[in-house]
Amino acid sequence: MLLMSEPSPIVPEFSLLKSLQHVSLTISSGSAGRTIDTTIAAVNADNTRIRFAGIRKSGAANASSASLRWELLSDGVTLRVHVGANWSSSGGLTLVVQEFIDGVLADMQRGTVAVANPDLSDTAAVTASDDEMSELVYCGCISTYTTDYNLDNTLALLKQNSDTEIEAQRGANGGDITVGFELARYNSTYVQKAQNFVGTILADHEAELIAGQTNTFDMDMIASWAGQKFNPSITNFGDDWVALTSVGPSGALLQRNGSRPSQSSTAAFNVVCFKPGYIRRRCHFGNNFFTGAIDLMNTGRIASSKKAWVEYMGQRQDSTGASTKASKNFASSMFTVIASTSSTAEVFLGRDTSSPTVTNHRPCFNWVEMV
Amino acid sequence: MYMDIKGRPVLLTPFSILQSNVQRVTLTIAAGNTEATATISSVDMDNTRLKWGGWKISGDIATPNKFGVRVDLQDATTVRARRETSDATYSVTVSVNVVEYIAGVIQNMYRGDITISAGNSNQDTDPGFSFDNDTGNGTEFAFLGSTTDYSTNKNIDHLLARCQFQDVDTFRCPRWGTSGNTKVSVEAAKYSSTYLRKVHSGSNSSGTRKFGNEQDFTFCFDECMTISYAGDITAGESDLQGALKGLHNASASGIIYDKGISNAVNPSHIARNKLQWQPGIVKRKASNGGTTITNGNSSATVVYPDGVLDPNKTCVEYTGQATSSYTKTTVDYSNVWCRVSYDGDDTVTLDRGGTSGDNRPMYQLTEYW
């Protein structure tokens, strides 16, 4: 039996990754209305995806107090965060800058979709992008809604309607929102299929299996988050948060609180199915309660990896409680940061430290290591 | 040397735990017969596991004593399928994969027929060795079919059974009904934690829900998780849509339990083994929870990327099924029972004897290094 003293590649293929950078930002209480530019190591913006690893917020005045939107500028060295005008208190954001080698991405489009009061949705035209080879990624949302804490008005999802049109949707029509997106089209040399899915968990159900790409292997499939919208007919936060808890060729499972509310909940996500040989390992973590830090099995195995990242996949909140969405200060417990660095095997799950035990959370993330 | 969180050595380099090539066997018990056998290349029985591939029947067999089937490794070169009573008109076909591991992967092996006697709904068995559940040195309790002498009508409550951990030296085979004598073919394999980090045997986790995602082994990589089927019982449901369940998508998040319909009356009773291999043992895996044999058809296929799977190291196991609406006591079961089979290239075929209604058989495909 072979026991190695150092980690070694399991799949002897070449890497599709050119570089990977983890960026964790602190957004201070005085940042309202600002744009915050962070200089990163130079990348080719046309070959680069920005992966979202969560927002943490310490207190909020209203539902738009956690509004953030992010984008990679075309210069390839500026990661820009737009902070909403109603931002209050401090918070944090984790992003992963993932640069592929030439040829993985056939096209990259970045932009925003604006939804103005009193609309629930709006569309934006995009340059023709094969909707079976494209990933439509949520890049934050800026909201002007200040009436109360109700995220029905401010949370949004992104849906690809066709090769030339995308759509942003929200649950309620208070204020205006601006949703950031990346639309990445993949080259078929490396990717079998890439699709955007919108899934609805029906009334009285707590989960829905979204069938999609069956003819492939588990580890070649990578999910990304495309946002969720809240249902105004659901009173409590805990009943409406949705997470993508499992992804495989048999389907992707969207789940919410186990109490099975009598209304539906809807979220969006993408699945990119790489051709075999490019993904070394992955871990879709979707079912455990908040525990602070997660040791991915044992630290030695991935300690030297520079090719692994984590990505936010929604969350579940298990306590419905008595607080309604409108009155509950979501920032005290609702948001989660998932952070990872390339030098540790631990994935850190964070939330506001001022009231961390208010409710039980099950933050979900996808940990992926490419060859 | 790297250790897992309990201080045990962990494999890092791809390492084949297969002693010989995977052998795929199809056995058909012909009309008028109660048994079929197939000759295989010789294996060490103590190191070999049969992987249940499901079953199909060729027509409308009237009673479970004639369509219930179980398989076993009769000797080092023979796989056997049996039913309790012959049917004059129709055959029963099963698929089995034979996987022989290198010495040391399986520490203890028990195989046998467990009899649940008339009047009883379960039977406990001591396989002769002890085990933990949900820890290292765990034991997989694998279901290899059941047969019965029940012949009153089509009711499958008395035929369908499962097997699972009961306590440190006992496993249990339950069924929902109590009539007739039912035999369950079981392989209980206790693994070395050098190769298999954890095994967990259990059931019932999906409750009445359409889908459940059972958590357990969270701190691992998805490709290290596989499932094996341990039987399904009806829980008294009259409609098979609410009675039959399947499993798929094993990952660090858990396993998806899937019965195709929410049911507020009876919980799920499917049993399974969750196997968490050490890294470097499973090369690829996939499961089916989406592809359906649709009404009017007797088969469906899932075609994987060409030239990727090594047929000598790849096996497929049935992990249950979800159905459309069928009445348990009147249905033509040739429309219901499904089997899964890998062609040794890039295709898994799902098939059945009949063509009526939708059926979604599930499976675990595993390619070892």
Short mmCIF file of N, CA and C in Angstrom, two decimals, chain A residues 156-297:
data_model
loop_
_atom_site.label_atom_id
_atom_site.label_comp_id
_atom_site.label_asym_id
_atom_site.label_seq_id
_atom_site.Cartn_x
_atom_site.Cartn_y
_atom_site.Cartn_z
N ALA A 156 -32.53 39.70 -5.36
CA ALA A 156 -32.88 39.48 -6.76
C ALA A 156 -32.17 38.25 -7.31
N LEU A 157 -32.75 37.70 -8.33
CA LEU A 157 -32.10 36.59 -9.04
C LEU A 157 -31.93 36.96 -10.50
N LEU A 158 -31.05 36.23 -11.16
CA LEU A 158 -30.77 36.46 -12.57
C LEU A 158 -31.17 35.25 -13.40
N LYS A 159 -31.88 35.50 -14.46
CA LYS A 159 -32.39 34.43 -15.31
C LYS A 159 -31.99 34.73 -16.76
N GLN A 160 -31.50 33.69 -17.44
CA GLN A 160 -31.18 33.87 -18.86
C GLN A 160 -32.40 33.45 -19.67
N ASN A 161 -33.04 34.42 -20.29
CA ASN A 161 -34.26 34.15 -21.05
C ASN A 161 -33.98 33.56 -22.42
N SER A 162 -32.88 33.98 -23.02
CA SER A 162 -32.54 33.51 -24.37
C SER A 162 -31.08 33.81 -24.62
N ASP A 163 -30.64 33.54 -25.81
CA ASP A 163 -29.25 33.84 -26.15
C ASP A 163 -28.94 35.33 -26.07
N THR A 164 -29.98 36.16 -26.18
CA THR A 164 -29.74 37.61 -26.27
C THR A 164 -30.42 38.41 -25.17
N GLU A 165 -31.03 37.75 -24.20
CA GLU A 165 -31.74 38.51 -23.16
C GLU A 165 -31.57 37.86 -21.80
N ILE A 166 -31.27 38.69 -20.81
CA ILE A 166 -31.27 38.23 -19.43
C ILE A 166 -32.26 39.05 -18.62
N GLU A 167 -32.63 38.54 -17.46
CA GLU A 167 -33.68 39.18 -16.67
C GLU A 167 -33.30 39.16 -15.19
N ALA A 168 -33.62 40.26 -14.50
CA ALA A 168 -33.51 40.28 -13.04
C ALA A 168 -34.91 40.27 -12.45
N GLN A 169 -35.11 39.46 -11.42
CA GLN A 169 -36.43 39.36 -10.79
C GLN A 169 -36.29 39.56 -9.29
N ARG A 170 -37.30 40.21 -8.70
CA ARG A 170 -37.37 40.33 -7.24
C ARG A 170 -38.79 40.00 -6.80
N GLY A 171 -38.99 39.88 -5.48
CA GLY A 171 -40.29 39.44 -4.98
C GLY A 171 -41.26 40.57 -4.75
N ALA A 172 -40.78 41.75 -4.39
CA ALA A 172 -41.66 42.89 -4.12
C ALA A 172 -41.05 44.13 -4.78
N ASN A 173 -41.87 45.16 -4.94
CA ASN A 173 -41.48 46.26 -5.83
C ASN A 173 -41.13 47.56 -5.12
N GLY A 174 -40.60 47.49 -3.93
CA GLY A 174 -40.22 48.73 -3.25
C GLY A 174 -38.86 49.23 -3.68
N GLY A 175 -38.76 50.51 -4.01
CA GLY A 175 -37.48 51.10 -4.40
C GLY A 175 -36.98 50.60 -5.74
N ASP A 176 -35.80 51.04 -6.08
CA ASP A 176 -35.15 50.61 -7.32
C ASP A 176 -33.98 49.69 -6.97
N ILE A 177 -33.69 48.77 -7.85
CA ILE A 177 -32.50 47.94 -7.65
C ILE A 177 -31.66 47.92 -8.93
N THR A 178 -30.38 47.70 -8.74
CA THR A 178 -29.45 47.51 -9.86
C THR A 178 -28.66 46.25 -9.57
N VAL A 179 -28.81 45.26 -10.42
CA VAL A 179 -28.19 43.96 -10.19
C VAL A 179 -27.01 43.79 -11.13
N GLY A 180 -25.86 43.45 -10.57
CA GLY A 180 -24.68 43.22 -11.38
C GLY A 180 -24.63 41.79 -11.90
N PHE A 181 -24.03 41.62 -13.07
CA PHE A 181 -23.93 40.26 -13.61
C PHE A 181 -22.62 40.07 -14.37
N GLU A 182 -22.23 38.82 -14.45
CA GLU A 182 -21.23 38.36 -15.41
C GLU A 182 -21.90 37.30 -16.26
N LEU A 183 -21.77 37.40 -17.55
CA LEU A 183 -22.28 36.39 -18.46
C LEU A 183 -21.07 35.77 -19.16
N ALA A 184 -20.72 34.57 -18.73
CA ALA A 184 -19.52 33.92 -19.26
C ALA A 184 -19.93 32.83 -20.23
N ARG A 185 -19.44 32.91 -21.44
CA ARG A 185 -19.70 31.85 -22.41
C ARG A 185 -18.45 30.98 -22.52
N TYR A 186 -18.64 29.68 -22.42
CA TYR A 186 -17.50 28.76 -22.39
C TYR A 186 -17.25 28.14 -23.75
N ASN A 187 -16.01 27.76 -23.94
CA ASN A 187 -15.59 27.10 -25.16
C ASN A 187 -15.83 25.59 -25.01
N SER A 188 -16.39 24.98 -26.02
CA SER A 188 -16.73 23.55 -25.94
C SER A 188 -15.51 22.63 -25.91
N THR A 189 -14.33 23.19 -26.11
CA THR A 189 -13.12 22.37 -25.98
C THR A 189 -12.98 21.86 -24.55
N TYR A 190 -13.38 22.68 -23.61
CA TYR A 190 -13.16 22.34 -22.21
C TYR A 190 -14.44 22.09 -21.42
N VAL A 191 -15.54 22.61 -21.92
CA VAL A 191 -16.79 22.54 -21.17
C VAL A 191 -17.85 21.82 -22.00
N GLN A 192 -18.52 20.88 -21.34
CA GLN A 192 -19.56 20.11 -22.01
C GLN A 192 -20.84 20.92 -22.12
N LYS A 193 -21.17 21.61 -21.03
CA LYS A 193 -22.42 22.36 -21.01
C LYS A 193 -22.38 23.37 -19.88
N ALA A 194 -23.02 24.50 -20.06
CA ALA A 194 -23.14 25.48 -18.98
C ALA A 194 -24.52 26.11 -19.10
N GLN A 195 -25.25 26.11 -18.00
CA GLN A 195 -26.63 26.58 -18.07
C GLN A 195 -27.02 27.33 -16.81
N ASN A 196 -27.96 28.24 -17.00
CA ASN A 196 -28.59 28.96 -15.90
C ASN A 196 -29.93 28.29 -15.60
N PHE A 197 -30.21 28.07 -14.33
CA PHE A 197 -31.47 27.45 -13.92
C PHE A 197 -32.18 28.33 -12.91
N VAL A 198 -33.49 28.40 -13.03
CA VAL A 198 -34.31 29.04 -12.00
C VAL A 198 -35.21 27.95 -11.44
N GLY A 199 -35.12 27.72 -10.14
CA GLY A 199 -35.88 26.65 -9.53
C GLY A 199 -36.82 27.17 -8.47
N THR A 200 -38.03 26.62 -8.46
CA THR A 200 -39.02 27.03 -7.46
C THR A 200 -39.36 25.85 -6.56
N ILE A 201 -39.22 26.07 -5.27
CA ILE A 201 -39.69 25.08 -4.30
C ILE A 201 -41.16 25.36 -4.07
N LEU A 202 -42.00 24.40 -4.41
CA LEU A 202 -43.44 24.61 -4.38
C LEU A 202 -43.97 24.75 -2.97
N ALA A 203 -45.17 25.31 -2.87
CA ALA A 203 -45.84 25.42 -1.58
C ALA A 203 -45.92 24.05 -0.92
N ASP A 204 -45.69 24.02 0.37
CA ASP A 204 -45.74 22.80 1.19
C ASP A 204 -44.62 21.81 0.87
N HIS A 205 -43.68 22.23 0.08
CA HIS A 205 -42.50 21.41 -0.15
C HIS A 205 -41.30 22.11 0.49
N GLU A 206 -40.33 21.33 0.85
CA GLU A 206 -39.12 21.97 1.37
C GLU A 206 -37.93 21.79 0.45
N ALA A 207 -38.14 21.11 -0.66
CA ALA A 207 -37.02 20.90 -1.58
C ALA A 207 -37.55 20.66 -2.98
N GLU A 208 -36.72 20.95 -3.94
CA GLU A 208 -37.07 20.63 -5.33
C GLU A 208 -35.81 20.19 -6.07
N LEU A 209 -35.94 19.11 -6.78
CA LEU A 209 -34.83 18.62 -7.58
C LEU A 209 -34.93 19.23 -8.97
N ILE A 210 -33.90 19.95 -9.38
CA ILE A 210 -33.90 20.58 -10.69
C ILE A 210 -33.04 19.70 -11.60
N ALA A 211 -33.71 18.97 -12.46
CA ALA A 211 -32.97 18.05 -13.34
C ALA A 211 -32.32 18.84 -14.46
N GLY A 212 -31.15 18.43 -14.85
CA GLY A 212 -30.48 19.18 -15.90
C GLY A 212 -29.55 18.34 -16.74
N GLN A 213 -28.32 18.19 -16.29
CA GLN A 213 -27.29 17.58 -17.11
C GLN A 213 -27.00 16.18 -16.60
N THR A 214 -27.57 15.18 -17.27
CA THR A 214 -27.50 13.83 -16.73
C THR A 214 -26.29 13.05 -17.20
N ASN A 215 -25.78 13.36 -18.35
CA ASN A 215 -24.79 12.48 -18.96
C ASN A 215 -23.36 12.87 -18.61
N THR A 216 -23.10 12.96 -17.34
CA THR A 216 -21.76 13.35 -16.95
C THR A 216 -21.45 12.80 -15.57
N PHE A 217 -20.31 13.21 -15.02
CA PHE A 217 -19.86 12.69 -13.73
C PHE A 217 -19.95 13.78 -12.67
N ASP A 218 -20.14 13.34 -11.43
CA ASP A 218 -20.37 14.28 -10.33
C ASP A 218 -19.31 15.37 -10.28
N MET A 219 -18.06 14.94 -10.28
CA MET A 219 -17.01 15.89 -9.94
C MET A 219 -16.69 16.86 -11.07
N ASP A 220 -17.25 16.66 -12.23
CA ASP A 220 -17.01 17.59 -13.33
C ASP A 220 -17.99 18.75 -13.33
N MET A 221 -18.94 18.72 -12.42
CA MET A 221 -19.98 19.74 -12.39
C MET A 221 -19.70 20.78 -11.31
N ILE A 222 -19.70 22.04 -11.70
CA ILE A 222 -19.49 23.13 -10.75
C ILE A 222 -20.70 24.05 -10.79
N ALA A 223 -21.22 24.36 -9.62
CA ALA A 223 -22.36 25.27 -9.55
C ALA A 223 -21.89 26.67 -9.21
N SER A 224 -22.70 27.64 -9.57
CA SER A 224 -22.48 29.01 -9.10
C SER A 224 -23.84 29.63 -8.79
N TRP A 225 -23.83 30.62 -7.95
CA TRP A 225 -25.07 31.19 -7.43
C TRP A 225 -25.55 32.32 -8.33
N ALA A 226 -26.85 32.38 -8.61
CA ALA A 226 -27.41 33.45 -9.44
C ALA A 226 -28.49 34.23 -8.69
N GLY A 227 -28.49 34.11 -7.37
CA GLY A 227 -29.39 34.91 -6.55
C GLY A 227 -30.70 34.22 -6.21
N GLN A 228 -31.46 34.85 -5.34
CA GLN A 228 -32.79 34.36 -5.02
C GLN A 228 -33.71 35.54 -4.81
N LYS A 229 -35.01 35.29 -4.93
CA LYS A 229 -35.97 36.34 -4.59
C LYS A 229 -36.85 35.81 -3.46
N PHE A 230 -37.25 36.72 -2.60
CA PHE A 230 -38.13 36.34 -1.51
C PHE A 230 -39.59 36.42 -1.96
N ASN A 231 -40.41 35.61 -1.33
CA ASN A 231 -41.84 35.58 -1.62
C ASN A 231 -42.57 36.46 -0.61
N PRO A 232 -43.23 37.52 -1.04
CA PRO A 232 -43.89 38.43 -0.10
C PRO A 232 -44.98 37.75 0.74
N SER A 233 -45.47 36.62 0.29
CA SER A 233 -46.51 35.92 1.06
C SER A 233 -45.94 35.10 2.20
N ILE A 234 -44.64 35.01 2.27
CA ILE A 234 -44.00 34.31 3.39
C ILE A 234 -43.58 35.34 4.42
N THR A 235 -43.97 35.10 5.64
CA THR A 235 -43.77 36.11 6.68
C THR A 235 -42.36 36.09 7.26
N ASN A 236 -41.87 34.89 7.50
CA ASN A 236 -40.61 34.77 8.23
C ASN A 236 -39.42 34.52 7.32
N PHE A 237 -38.31 35.07 7.73
CA PHE A 237 -37.07 34.86 6.99
C PHE A 237 -36.76 33.37 6.81
N GLY A 238 -36.88 32.66 7.90
CA GLY A 238 -36.43 31.28 7.88
C GLY A 238 -37.14 30.42 6.86
N ASP A 239 -38.36 30.77 6.53
CA ASP A 239 -39.12 29.97 5.57
C ASP A 239 -38.73 30.26 4.13
N ASP A 240 -38.03 31.35 3.92
CA ASP A 240 -37.82 31.81 2.55
C ASP A 240 -36.39 31.66 2.06
N TRP A 241 -35.42 31.62 2.95
CA TRP A 241 -34.04 31.44 2.49
C TRP A 241 -33.91 30.10 1.77
N VAL A 242 -33.20 30.12 0.67
CA VAL A 242 -33.03 28.92 -0.14
C VAL A 242 -31.54 28.64 -0.31
N ALA A 243 -31.19 27.37 -0.34
CA ALA A 243 -29.81 26.97 -0.58
C ALA A 243 -29.77 25.88 -1.64
N LEU A 244 -28.70 25.87 -2.37
CA LEU A 244 -28.44 24.79 -3.31
C LEU A 244 -27.57 23.78 -2.56
N THR A 245 -28.19 22.70 -2.12
CA THR A 245 -27.49 21.82 -1.19
C THR A 245 -26.78 20.66 -1.86
N SER A 246 -27.05 20.42 -3.11
CA SER A 246 -26.44 19.27 -3.74
C SER A 246 -26.47 19.45 -5.26
N VAL A 247 -25.39 19.10 -5.92
CA VAL A 247 -25.34 19.19 -7.38
C VAL A 247 -24.70 17.94 -7.94
N GLY A 248 -25.36 17.32 -8.87
CA GLY A 248 -24.81 16.14 -9.52
C GLY A 248 -25.55 15.88 -10.80
N PRO A 249 -25.14 14.87 -11.55
CA PRO A 249 -25.82 14.58 -12.81
C PRO A 249 -27.28 14.16 -12.63
N SER A 250 -27.63 13.75 -11.43
CA SER A 250 -29.04 13.39 -11.20
C SER A 250 -29.89 14.62 -10.96
N GLY A 251 -29.28 15.76 -10.79
CA GLY A 251 -30.02 16.99 -10.59
C GLY A 251 -29.40 17.84 -9.50
N ALA A 252 -29.96 19.02 -9.35
CA ALA A 252 -29.51 19.93 -8.29
C ALA A 252 -30.65 20.09 -7.31
N LEU A 253 -30.34 20.05 -6.03
CA LEU A 253 -31.39 20.10 -5.02
C LEU A 253 -31.42 21.47 -4.36
N LEU A 254 -32.55 22.16 -4.52
CA LEU A 254 -32.79 23.40 -3.79
C LEU A 254 -33.56 23.04 -2.53
N GLN A 255 -33.14 23.58 -1.40
CA GLN A 255 -33.81 23.28 -0.14
C GLN A 255 -34.05 24.56 0.66
N ARG A 256 -35.07 24.51 1.50
CA ARG A 256 -35.31 25.61 2.44
C ARG A 256 -35.69 25.01 3.78
N ASN A 257 -36.15 25.84 4.67
CA ASN A 257 -36.48 25.39 6.02
C ASN A 257 -37.41 24.18 6.01
N GLY A 258 -37.20 23.30 6.96
CA GLY A 258 -37.98 22.08 7.02
C GLY A 258 -39.43 22.24 7.41
N SER A 259 -39.87 23.46 7.72
CA SER A 259 -41.26 23.61 8.17
C SER A 259 -42.25 23.63 7.02
N ARG A 260 -41.77 23.61 5.81
CA ARG A 260 -42.63 23.53 4.63
C ARG A 260 -43.70 24.62 4.58
N PRO A 261 -43.33 25.86 4.40
CA PRO A 261 -44.31 26.94 4.33
C PRO A 261 -45.27 26.74 3.17
N SER A 262 -46.45 27.33 3.31
CA SER A 262 -47.49 27.11 2.31
C SER A 262 -47.36 28.02 1.10
N GLN A 263 -46.19 28.58 0.91
CA GLN A 263 -45.91 29.39 -0.26
C GLN A 263 -44.60 28.93 -0.88
N SER A 264 -44.40 29.31 -2.13
CA SER A 264 -43.20 28.87 -2.84
C SER A 264 -42.01 29.79 -2.57
N SER A 265 -40.82 29.29 -2.84
CA SER A 265 -39.59 30.09 -2.80
C SER A 265 -38.79 29.80 -4.07
N THR A 266 -38.08 30.82 -4.55
CA THR A 266 -37.42 30.68 -5.84
C THR A 266 -35.97 31.17 -5.77
N ALA A 267 -35.10 30.42 -6.39
CA ALA A 267 -33.69 30.80 -6.46
C ALA A 267 -33.13 30.45 -7.83
N ALA A 268 -31.99 31.01 -8.15
CA ALA A 268 -31.36 30.75 -9.44
C ALA A 268 -29.90 30.34 -9.24
N PHE A 269 -29.43 29.53 -10.14
CA PHE A 269 -28.05 29.07 -10.05
C PHE A 269 -27.59 28.64 -11.44
N ASN A 270 -26.32 28.39 -11.55
CA ASN A 270 -25.76 27.89 -12.81
C ASN A 270 -25.05 26.57 -12.55
N VAL A 271 -25.00 25.75 -13.55
CA VAL A 271 -24.17 24.55 -13.49
C VAL A 271 -23.27 24.55 -14.72
N VAL A 272 -21.98 24.51 -14.47
CA VAL A 272 -21.01 24.39 -15.55
C VAL A 272 -20.42 22.99 -15.49
N CYS A 273 -20.59 22.27 -16.57
CA CYS A 273 -20.12 20.89 -16.61
C CYS A 273 -18.84 20.82 -17.45
N PHE A 274 -17.72 20.70 -16.78
CA PHE A 274 -16.44 20.60 -17.48
C PHE A 274 -16.27 19.21 -18.08
N LYS A 275 -15.46 19.13 -19.09
CA LYS A 275 -15.11 17.80 -19.62
C LYS A 275 -14.23 17.09 -18.60
N PRO A 276 -14.23 15.77 -18.61
CA PRO A 276 -13.51 15.02 -17.56
C PRO A 276 -12.02 15.36 -17.52
N GLY A 277 -11.49 15.44 -16.31
CA GLY A 277 -10.06 15.58 -16.13
C GLY A 277 -9.58 16.92 -15.61
N TYR A 278 -10.47 17.90 -15.50
CA TYR A 278 -10.02 19.23 -15.10
C TYR A 278 -10.33 19.57 -13.64
N ILE A 279 -11.27 18.86 -13.06
CA ILE A 279 -11.60 19.09 -11.65
C ILE A 279 -10.97 17.97 -10.84
N ARG A 280 -10.22 18.33 -9.84
CA ARG A 280 -9.56 17.30 -9.04
C ARG A 280 -10.45 16.83 -7.89
N ARG A 281 -10.99 17.76 -7.17
CA ARG A 281 -11.85 17.40 -6.03
C ARG A 281 -12.88 18.48 -5.84
N ARG A 282 -13.94 18.12 -5.19
CA ARG A 282 -14.89 19.15 -4.79
C ARG A 282 -15.63 18.69 -3.54
N CYS A 283 -16.24 19.63 -2.90
CA CYS A 283 -17.03 19.31 -1.72
C CYS A 283 -18.20 20.26 -1.70
N HIS A 284 -19.38 19.75 -1.92
CA HIS A 284 -20.58 20.59 -1.85
C HIS A 284 -21.14 20.46 -0.45
N PHE A 285 -21.03 21.51 0.29
CA PHE A 285 -21.35 21.48 1.72
C PHE A 285 -22.68 22.18 1.91
N GLY A 286 -23.70 21.42 2.27
CA GLY A 286 -25.00 22.07 2.29
C GLY A 286 -25.93 21.72 3.42
N ASN A 287 -25.50 20.96 4.38
CA ASN A 287 -26.50 20.45 5.31
C ASN A 287 -26.19 20.65 6.78
N ASN A 288 -25.03 21.13 7.08
CA ASN A 288 -24.70 21.28 8.50
C ASN A 288 -25.00 22.69 8.99
N PHE A 289 -25.25 22.77 10.28
CA PHE A 289 -25.49 24.07 10.87
C PHE A 289 -24.19 24.86 10.94
N PHE A 290 -24.35 26.14 11.15
CA PHE A 290 -23.22 27.03 11.30
C PHE A 290 -22.29 26.52 12.40
N THR A 291 -21.03 26.36 12.08
CA THR A 291 -20.09 25.88 13.08
C THR A 291 -18.82 26.71 13.11
N GLY A 292 -18.79 27.82 12.45
CA GLY A 292 -17.61 28.67 12.52
C GLY A 292 -16.58 28.34 11.48
N ALA A 293 -15.86 27.25 11.70
CA ALA A 293 -14.84 26.87 10.73
C ALA A 293 -14.99 25.39 10.39
N ILE A 294 -14.82 25.09 9.13
CA ILE A 294 -14.98 23.73 8.66
C ILE A 294 -13.62 23.21 8.21
N ASP A 295 -13.21 22.13 8.79
CA ASP A 295 -11.97 21.49 8.37
C ASP A 295 -12.31 20.49 7.28
N LEU A 296 -11.82 20.75 6.08
CA LEU A 296 -12.15 19.87 4.97
C LEU A 296 -11.39 18.55 5.06
N MET A 297 -11.82 17.76 5.96
CA MET A 297 -11.38 16.38 6.14
C MET A 297 -10.00 16.28 6.79
#
